[in-house]
Coordinates of N, CA and C in Angstrom, one line a residue:
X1 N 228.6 -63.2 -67.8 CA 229.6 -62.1 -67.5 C 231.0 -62.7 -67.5
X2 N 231.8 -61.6 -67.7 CA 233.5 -62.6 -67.5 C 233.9 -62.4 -66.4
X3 N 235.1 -62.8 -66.2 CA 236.1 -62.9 -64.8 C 236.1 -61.5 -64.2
X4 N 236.7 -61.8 -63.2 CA 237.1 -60.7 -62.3 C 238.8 -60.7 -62.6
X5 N 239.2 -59.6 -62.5 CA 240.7 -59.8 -62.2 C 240.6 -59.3 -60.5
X6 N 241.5 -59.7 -59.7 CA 242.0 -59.7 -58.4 C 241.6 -58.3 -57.9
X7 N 241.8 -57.5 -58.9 CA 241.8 -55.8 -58.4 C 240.0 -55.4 -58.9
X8 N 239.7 -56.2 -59.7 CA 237.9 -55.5 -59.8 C 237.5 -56.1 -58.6
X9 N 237.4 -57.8 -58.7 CA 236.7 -58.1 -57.5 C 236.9 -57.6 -55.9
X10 N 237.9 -57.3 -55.5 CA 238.2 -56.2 -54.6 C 237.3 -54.8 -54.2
X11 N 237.5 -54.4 -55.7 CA 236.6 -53.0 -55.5 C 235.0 -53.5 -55.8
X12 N 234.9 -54.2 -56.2 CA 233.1 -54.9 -56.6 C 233.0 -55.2 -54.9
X13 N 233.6 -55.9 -54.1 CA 233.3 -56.0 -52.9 C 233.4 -54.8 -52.2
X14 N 233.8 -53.9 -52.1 CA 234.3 -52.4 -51.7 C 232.6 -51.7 -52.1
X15 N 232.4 -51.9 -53.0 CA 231.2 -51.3 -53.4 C 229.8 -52.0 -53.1
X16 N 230.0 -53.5 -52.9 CA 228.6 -54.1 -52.7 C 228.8 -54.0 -50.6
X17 N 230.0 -53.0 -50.4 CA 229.6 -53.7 -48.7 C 228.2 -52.8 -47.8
X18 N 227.8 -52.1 -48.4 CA 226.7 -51.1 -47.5 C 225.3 -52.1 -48.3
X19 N 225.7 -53.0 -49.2 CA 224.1 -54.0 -50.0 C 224.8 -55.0 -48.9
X20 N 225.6 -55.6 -48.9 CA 225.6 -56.5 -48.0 C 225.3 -56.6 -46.5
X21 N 225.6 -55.6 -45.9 CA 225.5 -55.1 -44.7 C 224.1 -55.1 -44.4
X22 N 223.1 -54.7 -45.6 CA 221.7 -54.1 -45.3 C 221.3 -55.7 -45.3
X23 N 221.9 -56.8 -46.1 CA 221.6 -58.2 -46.5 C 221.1 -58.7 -44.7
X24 N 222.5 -58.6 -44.6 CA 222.9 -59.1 -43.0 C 221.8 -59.2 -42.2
X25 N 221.4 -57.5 -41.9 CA 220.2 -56.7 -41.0 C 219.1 -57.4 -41.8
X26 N 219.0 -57.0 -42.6 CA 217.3 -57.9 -43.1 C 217.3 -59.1 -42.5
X27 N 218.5 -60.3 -43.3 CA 218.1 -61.9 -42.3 C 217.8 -61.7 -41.8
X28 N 218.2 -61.0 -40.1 CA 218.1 -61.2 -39.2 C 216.8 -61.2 -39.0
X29 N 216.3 -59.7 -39.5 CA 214.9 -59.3 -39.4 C 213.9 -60.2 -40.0
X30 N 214.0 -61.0 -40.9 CA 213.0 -61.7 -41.9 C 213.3 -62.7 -40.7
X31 N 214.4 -63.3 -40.3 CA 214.3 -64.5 -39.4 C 213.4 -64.4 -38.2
X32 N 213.1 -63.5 -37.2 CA 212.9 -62.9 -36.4 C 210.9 -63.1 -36.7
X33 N 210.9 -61.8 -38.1 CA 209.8 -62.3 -38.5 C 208.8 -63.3 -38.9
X34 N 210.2 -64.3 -39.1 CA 209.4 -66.1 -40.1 C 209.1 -66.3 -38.9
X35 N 209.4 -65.8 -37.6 CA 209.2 -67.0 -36.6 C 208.0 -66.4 -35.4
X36 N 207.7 -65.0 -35.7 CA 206.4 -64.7 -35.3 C 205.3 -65.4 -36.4
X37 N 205.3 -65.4 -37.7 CA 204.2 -65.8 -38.4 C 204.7 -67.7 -38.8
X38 N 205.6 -68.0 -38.3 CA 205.3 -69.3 -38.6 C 204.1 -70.2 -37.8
X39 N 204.2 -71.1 -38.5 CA 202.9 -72.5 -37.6 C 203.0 -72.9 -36.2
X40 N 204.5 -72.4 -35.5 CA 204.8 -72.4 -34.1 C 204.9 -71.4 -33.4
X41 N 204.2 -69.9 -34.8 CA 204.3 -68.4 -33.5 C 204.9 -68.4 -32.4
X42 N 206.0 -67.8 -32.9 CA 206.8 -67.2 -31.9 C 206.7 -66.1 -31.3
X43 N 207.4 -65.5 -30.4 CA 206.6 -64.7 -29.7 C 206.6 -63.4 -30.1
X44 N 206.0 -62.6 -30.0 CA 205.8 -61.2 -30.5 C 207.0 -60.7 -30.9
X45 N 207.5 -59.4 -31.8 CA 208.3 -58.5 -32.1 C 208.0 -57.5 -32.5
X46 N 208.6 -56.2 -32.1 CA 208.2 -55.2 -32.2 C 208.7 -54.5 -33.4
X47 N 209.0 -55.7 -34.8 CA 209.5 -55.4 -35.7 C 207.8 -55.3 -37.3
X48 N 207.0 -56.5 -36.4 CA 206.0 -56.6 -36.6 C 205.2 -57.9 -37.2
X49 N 204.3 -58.2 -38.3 CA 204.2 -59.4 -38.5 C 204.3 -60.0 -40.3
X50 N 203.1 -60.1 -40.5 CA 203.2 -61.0 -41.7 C 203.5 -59.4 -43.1
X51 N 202.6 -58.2 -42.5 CA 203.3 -57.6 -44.4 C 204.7 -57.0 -44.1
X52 N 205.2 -56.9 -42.5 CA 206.7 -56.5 -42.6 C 207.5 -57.9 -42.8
X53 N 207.2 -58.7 -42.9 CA 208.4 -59.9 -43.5 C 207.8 -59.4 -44.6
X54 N 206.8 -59.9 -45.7 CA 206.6 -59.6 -46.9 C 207.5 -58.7 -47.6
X55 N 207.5 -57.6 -46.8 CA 208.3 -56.1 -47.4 C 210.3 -56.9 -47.1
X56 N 210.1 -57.1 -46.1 CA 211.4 -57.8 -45.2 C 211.9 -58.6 -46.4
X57 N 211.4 -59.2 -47.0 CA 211.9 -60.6 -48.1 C 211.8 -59.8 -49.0
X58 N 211.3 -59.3 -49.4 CA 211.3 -58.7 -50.9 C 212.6 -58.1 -51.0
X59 N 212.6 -57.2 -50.2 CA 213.8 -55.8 -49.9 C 215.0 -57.2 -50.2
X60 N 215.3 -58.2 -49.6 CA 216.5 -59.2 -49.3 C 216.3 -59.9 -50.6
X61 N 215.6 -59.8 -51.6 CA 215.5 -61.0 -52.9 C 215.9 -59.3 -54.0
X62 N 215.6 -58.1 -53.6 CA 216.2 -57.1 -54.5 C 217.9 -56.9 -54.3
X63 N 217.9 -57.5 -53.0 CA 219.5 -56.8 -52.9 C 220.3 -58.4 -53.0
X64 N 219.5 -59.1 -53.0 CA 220.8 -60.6 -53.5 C 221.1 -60.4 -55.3
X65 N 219.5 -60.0 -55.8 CA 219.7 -59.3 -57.7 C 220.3 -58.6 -58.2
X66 N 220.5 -57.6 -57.2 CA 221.6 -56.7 -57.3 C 223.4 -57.1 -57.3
X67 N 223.1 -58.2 -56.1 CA 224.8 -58.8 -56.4 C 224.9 -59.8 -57.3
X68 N 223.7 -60.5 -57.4 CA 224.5 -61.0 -59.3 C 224.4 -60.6 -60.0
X69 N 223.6 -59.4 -60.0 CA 223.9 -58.9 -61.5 C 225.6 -58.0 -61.3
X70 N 226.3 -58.0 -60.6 CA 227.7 -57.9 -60.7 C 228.5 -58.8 -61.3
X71 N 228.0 -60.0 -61.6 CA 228.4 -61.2 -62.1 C 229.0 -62.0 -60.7
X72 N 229.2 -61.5 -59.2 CA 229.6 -61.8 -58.7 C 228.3 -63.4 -58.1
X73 N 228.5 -64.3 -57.3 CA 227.5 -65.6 -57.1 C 227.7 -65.4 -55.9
X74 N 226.3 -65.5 -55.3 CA 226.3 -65.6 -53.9 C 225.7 -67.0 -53.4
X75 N 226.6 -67.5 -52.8 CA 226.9 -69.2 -52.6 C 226.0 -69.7 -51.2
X76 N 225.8 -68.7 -50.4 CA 225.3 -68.5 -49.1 C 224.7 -67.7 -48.4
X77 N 223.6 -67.8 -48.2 CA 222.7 -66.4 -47.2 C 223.4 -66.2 -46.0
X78 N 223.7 -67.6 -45.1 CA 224.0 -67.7 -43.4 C 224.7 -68.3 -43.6
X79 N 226.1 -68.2 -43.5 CA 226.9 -66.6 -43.4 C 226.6 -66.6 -44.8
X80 N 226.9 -65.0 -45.4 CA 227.0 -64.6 -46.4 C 228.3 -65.0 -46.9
X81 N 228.2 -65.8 -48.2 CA 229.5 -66.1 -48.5 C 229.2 -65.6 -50.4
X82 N 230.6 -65.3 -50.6 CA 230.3 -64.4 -52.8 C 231.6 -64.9 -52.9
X83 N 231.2 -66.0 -53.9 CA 232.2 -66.2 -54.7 C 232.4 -64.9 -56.3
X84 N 233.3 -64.6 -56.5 CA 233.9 -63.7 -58.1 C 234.5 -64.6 -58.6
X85 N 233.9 -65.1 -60.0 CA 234.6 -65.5 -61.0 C 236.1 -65.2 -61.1
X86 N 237.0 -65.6 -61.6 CA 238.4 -64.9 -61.7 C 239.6 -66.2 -62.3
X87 N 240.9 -65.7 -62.6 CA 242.0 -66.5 -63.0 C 243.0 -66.1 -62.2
X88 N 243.8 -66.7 -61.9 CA 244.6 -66.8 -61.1 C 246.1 -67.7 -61.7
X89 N 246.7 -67.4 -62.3 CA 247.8 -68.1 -63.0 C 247.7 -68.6 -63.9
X90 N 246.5 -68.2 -64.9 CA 246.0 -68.9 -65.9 C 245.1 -70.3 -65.6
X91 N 244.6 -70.1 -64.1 CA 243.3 -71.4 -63.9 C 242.5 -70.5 -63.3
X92 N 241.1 -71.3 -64.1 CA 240.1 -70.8 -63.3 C 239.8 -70.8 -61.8
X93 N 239.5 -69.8 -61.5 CA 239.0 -69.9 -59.2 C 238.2 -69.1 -59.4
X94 N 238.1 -69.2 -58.5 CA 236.5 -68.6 -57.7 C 237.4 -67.9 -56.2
X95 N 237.6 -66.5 -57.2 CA 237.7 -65.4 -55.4 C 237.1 -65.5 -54.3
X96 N 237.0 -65.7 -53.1 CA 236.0 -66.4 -52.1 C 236.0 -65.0 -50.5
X97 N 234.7 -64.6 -50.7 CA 234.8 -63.4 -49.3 C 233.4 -64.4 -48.6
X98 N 234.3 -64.4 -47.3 CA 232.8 -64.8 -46.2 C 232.6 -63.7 -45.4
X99 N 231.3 -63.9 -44.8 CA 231.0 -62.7 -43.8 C 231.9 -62.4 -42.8
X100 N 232.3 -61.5 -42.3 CA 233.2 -61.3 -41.5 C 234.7 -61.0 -41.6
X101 N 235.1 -61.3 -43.1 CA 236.5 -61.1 -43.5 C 236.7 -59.7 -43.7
X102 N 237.7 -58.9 -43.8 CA 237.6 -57.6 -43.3 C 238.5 -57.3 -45.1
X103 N 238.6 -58.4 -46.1 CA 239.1 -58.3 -47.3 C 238.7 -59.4 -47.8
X104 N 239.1 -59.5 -49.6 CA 238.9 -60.6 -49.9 C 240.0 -61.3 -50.1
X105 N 240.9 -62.5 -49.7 CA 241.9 -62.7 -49.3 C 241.6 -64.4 -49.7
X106 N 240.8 -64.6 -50.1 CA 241.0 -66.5 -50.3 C 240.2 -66.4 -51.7
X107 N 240.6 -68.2 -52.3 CA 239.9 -68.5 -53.5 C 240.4 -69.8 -53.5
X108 N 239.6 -70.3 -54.6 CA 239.2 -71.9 -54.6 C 239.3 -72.2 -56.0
X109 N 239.5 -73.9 -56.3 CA 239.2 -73.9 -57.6 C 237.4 -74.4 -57.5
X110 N 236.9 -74.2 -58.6 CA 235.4 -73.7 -58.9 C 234.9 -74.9 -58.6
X111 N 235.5 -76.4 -59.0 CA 235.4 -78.1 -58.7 C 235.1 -78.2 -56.9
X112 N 236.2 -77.6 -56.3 CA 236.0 -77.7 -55.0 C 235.6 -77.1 -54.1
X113 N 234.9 -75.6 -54.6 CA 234.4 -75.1 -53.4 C 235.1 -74.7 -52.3
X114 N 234.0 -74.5 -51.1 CA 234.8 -74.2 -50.2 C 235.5 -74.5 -49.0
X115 N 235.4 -75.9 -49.4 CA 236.0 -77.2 -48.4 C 237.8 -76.7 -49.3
X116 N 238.1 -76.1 -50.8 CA 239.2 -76.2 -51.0 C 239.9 -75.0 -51.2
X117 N 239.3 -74.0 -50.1 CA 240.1 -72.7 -50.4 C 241.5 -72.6 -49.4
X118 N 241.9 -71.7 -50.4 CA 243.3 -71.3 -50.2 C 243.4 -70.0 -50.2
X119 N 244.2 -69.4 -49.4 CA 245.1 -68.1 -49.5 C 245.2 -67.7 -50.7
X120 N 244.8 -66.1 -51.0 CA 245.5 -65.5 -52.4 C 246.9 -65.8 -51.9
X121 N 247.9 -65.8 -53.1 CA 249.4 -65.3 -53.0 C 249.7 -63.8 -52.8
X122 N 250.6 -63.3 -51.7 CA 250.7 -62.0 -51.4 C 251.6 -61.4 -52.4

């Protein structure tokens, strides 16, 4: 897929945030679940056991396929972190949204990740 310009990736996040949100709630749920059916059973939940994770993980492996196939890369489950391909002054970056940011407002060059993000320029 190609780049993002500043203004698609924007709206591609605008539009993946009700898949991401459902991302969120699932974790939670599948984590919740791993830990009633793991080898150290955890304690009961009223969410249920081994075919509601089954369904639990599935539903969360359709909606991570759904965000790459945006071309967008999702870098991170916990937290959810999506890098967008993109150029930025004529260099390649990587747009950078983590969970909780209320925009997409940082980016990196693609070498460094996210030990090297920076501020968009306003």
């Amino acid at each position: 897929m190609g780049l993002f310009t500043l203004g698609e990736a924007r709206d591609e996040l605008k539009r993946l945030r009700p898949v991401l949100e459902e991302i969120v709630a699932l974790r939670a749920d599948a984590a919740e679940l791993g830990a009633v059916i793991g080898v150290t059973g955890g304690p009961p939940t009223p969410l249920g056991g081994l075919p509601e994770w089954k369904a639990t993980t599935a539903r969360l492996d359709d909606l991570m396929t759904e965000v790459q196939q945006t071309g967008a890369v999702l870098k991170s489950l916990a937290p959810l972190l999506i890098d967008f391909p993109g150029e930025l002054d004529g260099v390649d970056v990587d747009l950078c949204w983590l969970e909780g940011e209320a925009e997409l407002g940082w980016y990196h060059r693609p070498d460094l990740g996210f030990a090297g993000r920076r501020r968009l320029p306003s």
